[in-house]
Amino acid sequence: MKSPELEYYERIAPKYDELHAQPIQLYHTKVESELIQPYLYEGQKVAVIGCGGGREFEYLLKKQIILVGVDFSRGMLDKAKEKIQKLAKHFSDRKLLSYVSLIQADAANLPFGDSEFDLVFCLASLNYFPNYEKSLLEMNRVVKPGGKVIVTVINRWELSAFVKRIPSVLKIFKGGGGKKTSSVFRKTFTMKEMKELYRKAGLNVCRVEGIRLFLDFIPQAWNTRQEYFSKAQKAIQILSMLDQALLKLRFCKLCARFLMLVGEKPYGC
Ligand SMILES: C[S@@+](CC[C@H](N)C(=O)[O-])C[C@H]1O[C@@H](n2cnc3c(N)ncnc32)[C@H](O)[C@@H]1O
């Protein structure tokens, strides 16, 4: 029997590409790609855990790496396969298809041997893994000593969510109802919690970054309805300058929408 989580991801998989073509998500992928580039080298063996429909593949495959995408949803992996085929056409490189494999597996039980990968990514997915601690342990197990584990997560202390929540908190004081929550597992993390999770998994944190500070103040309709996309793009141009300047400060990183942690597996493990 499928878990409610798996049922949910199978249901939303057909909409994956549409969701990631929205202006804020496109900007997010661009920033994430810039932060990740320094860790990519040709010939590396790289695992992407919770790869979904392969949003990250576009920039990862610009380098000739051996890529293994892992997700527990068959529907998501079908989307990722379509993506790879499109990219192979786009780069006019049929060989690309032989550099990539897609594996259906639970992040908490990875079907790989110890120290198989040079680099492990888990981007925008750890928040949705019920066994997130075990999953991070698994990422540490499959990466080589000296290899990096790079994770991005939705931040519990994100500024935009806090400001947007003020009206509903006020409503609760006035006796109004709150927001109906989904039955699917989703946990946000603070920077402190993430550092602690890395430490428990046996990884040394070497870098922490924040992604998106003011962008999520853009009205939702601008980001979701095509007729407003040009407005969203203009707002992103302006707000991203503020984001880039302020996200250099530690205090601002603490309240970004996403946190990125780069950890290294120590030698001798
Ligand atoms: C929010 S999506 C992110 C996908 C992709 N990394 C991205 O940034 O577009 C989360 C993904 O995690 C996958 N997922 C959730 N729980 C999982 C688990 N326990 N094991 C493996 N994959 C899982 C879902 O199927 C989904 O594709």
PDB file of C-alpha atoms and ligand atoms in Angstrom, residues 9 16 20 50-52 55-56 71-73 76 105-107 123-125 128-129, ligand 1:
ATOM      1  CA  TYR A   9       4.046  13.055  -4.851  1.00  0.00           C
ATOM      2  CA  TYR A  16       6.309  19.535 -11.552  1.00  0.00           C
ATOM      3  CA  HIS A  20       9.358  25.153 -11.567  1.00  0.00           C
ATOM      4  CA  GLY A  50      14.934  13.495  -3.683  1.00  0.00           C
ATOM      5  CA  CYS A  51      15.647  14.658  -7.235  1.00  0.00           C
ATOM      6  CA  GLY A  52      11.960  15.004  -8.169  1.00  0.00           C
ATOM      7  CA  ARG A  55      15.087  20.663 -11.791  1.00  0.00           C
ATOM      8  CA  GLU A  56      18.776  20.622 -10.756  1.00  0.00           C
ATOM      9  CA  ASP A  71      13.499   9.593  -5.614  1.00  0.00           C
ATOM     10  CA  PHE A  72      10.842   7.344  -4.096  1.00  0.00           C
ATOM     11  CA  SER A  73       8.172   8.480  -6.559  1.00  0.00           C
ATOM     12  CA  MET A  76       8.692  12.115 -10.373  1.00  0.00           C
ATOM     13  CA  ALA A 105      14.478   4.359  -3.472  1.00  0.00           C
ATOM     14  CA  ASP A 106      13.746   5.777  -0.044  1.00  0.00           C
ATOM     15  CA  ALA A 107      16.265   8.405   1.058  1.00  0.00           C
ATOM     16  CA  LEU A 123      17.973  20.154  -2.629  1.00  0.00           C
ATOM     17  CA  ALA A 124      14.611  21.355  -1.286  1.00  0.00           C
ATOM     18  CA  SER A 125      13.718  17.797  -0.229  1.00  0.00           C
ATOM     19  CA  TYR A 128       9.695  16.210   3.273  1.00  0.00           C
ATOM     20  CA  PHE A 129      11.567  13.116   4.503  1.00  0.00           C
TER      21      PHE A 129
HETATM   22  C1  LIG B   1       9.800  19.353  -3.035  1.00  0.00           C
HETATM   23  S1  LIG B   1      10.338  18.039  -4.058  1.00  0.00           S
HETATM   24  C2  LIG B   1      11.945  18.607  -4.539  1.00  0.00           C
HETATM   25  C3  LIG B   1      12.426  17.957  -5.791  1.00  0.00           C
HETATM   26  C4  LIG B   1      13.726  18.517  -6.367  1.00  0.00           C
HETATM   27  N1  LIG B   1      14.870  18.292  -5.511  1.00  0.00           N
HETATM   28  C5  LIG B   1      13.574  20.003  -6.620  1.00  0.00           C
HETATM   29  O1  LIG B   1      14.206  20.804  -5.931  1.00  0.00           O
HETATM   30  O2  LIG B   1      12.810  20.357  -7.521  1.00  0.00           O
HETATM   31  C6  LIG B   1      10.675  16.760  -2.876  1.00  0.00           C
HETATM   32  C7  LIG B   1      10.995  15.422  -3.541  1.00  0.00           C
HETATM   33  O3  LIG B   1      11.373  14.495  -2.545  1.00  0.00           O
HETATM   34  C8  LIG B   1      10.820  13.226  -2.872  1.00  0.00           C
HETATM   35  N2  LIG B   1      10.702  12.452  -1.624  1.00  0.00           N
HETATM   36  C9  LIG B   1       9.894  12.700  -0.560  1.00  0.00           C
HETATM   37  N3  LIG B   1      10.095  11.787   0.397  1.00  0.00           N
HETATM   38  C10 LIG B   1      11.076  10.957  -0.047  1.00  0.00           C
HETATM   39  C11 LIG B   1      11.731   9.813   0.509  1.00  0.00           C
HETATM   40  N4  LIG B   1      11.433   9.364   1.730  1.00  0.00           N
HETATM   41  N5  LIG B   1      12.704   9.221  -0.212  1.00  0.00           N
HETATM   42  C12 LIG B   1      13.030   9.674  -1.453  1.00  0.00           C
HETATM   43  N6  LIG B   1      12.425  10.732  -2.041  1.00  0.00           N
HETATM   44  C13 LIG B   1      11.464  11.369  -1.357  1.00  0.00           C
HETATM   45  C14 LIG B   1       9.477  13.554  -3.513  1.00  0.00           C
HETATM   46  O4  LIG B   1       9.005  12.511  -4.319  1.00  0.00           O
HETATM   47  C15 LIG B   1       9.831  14.803  -4.293  1.00  0.00           C
HETATM   48  O5  LIG B   1      10.219  14.489  -5.600  1.00  0.00           O
END
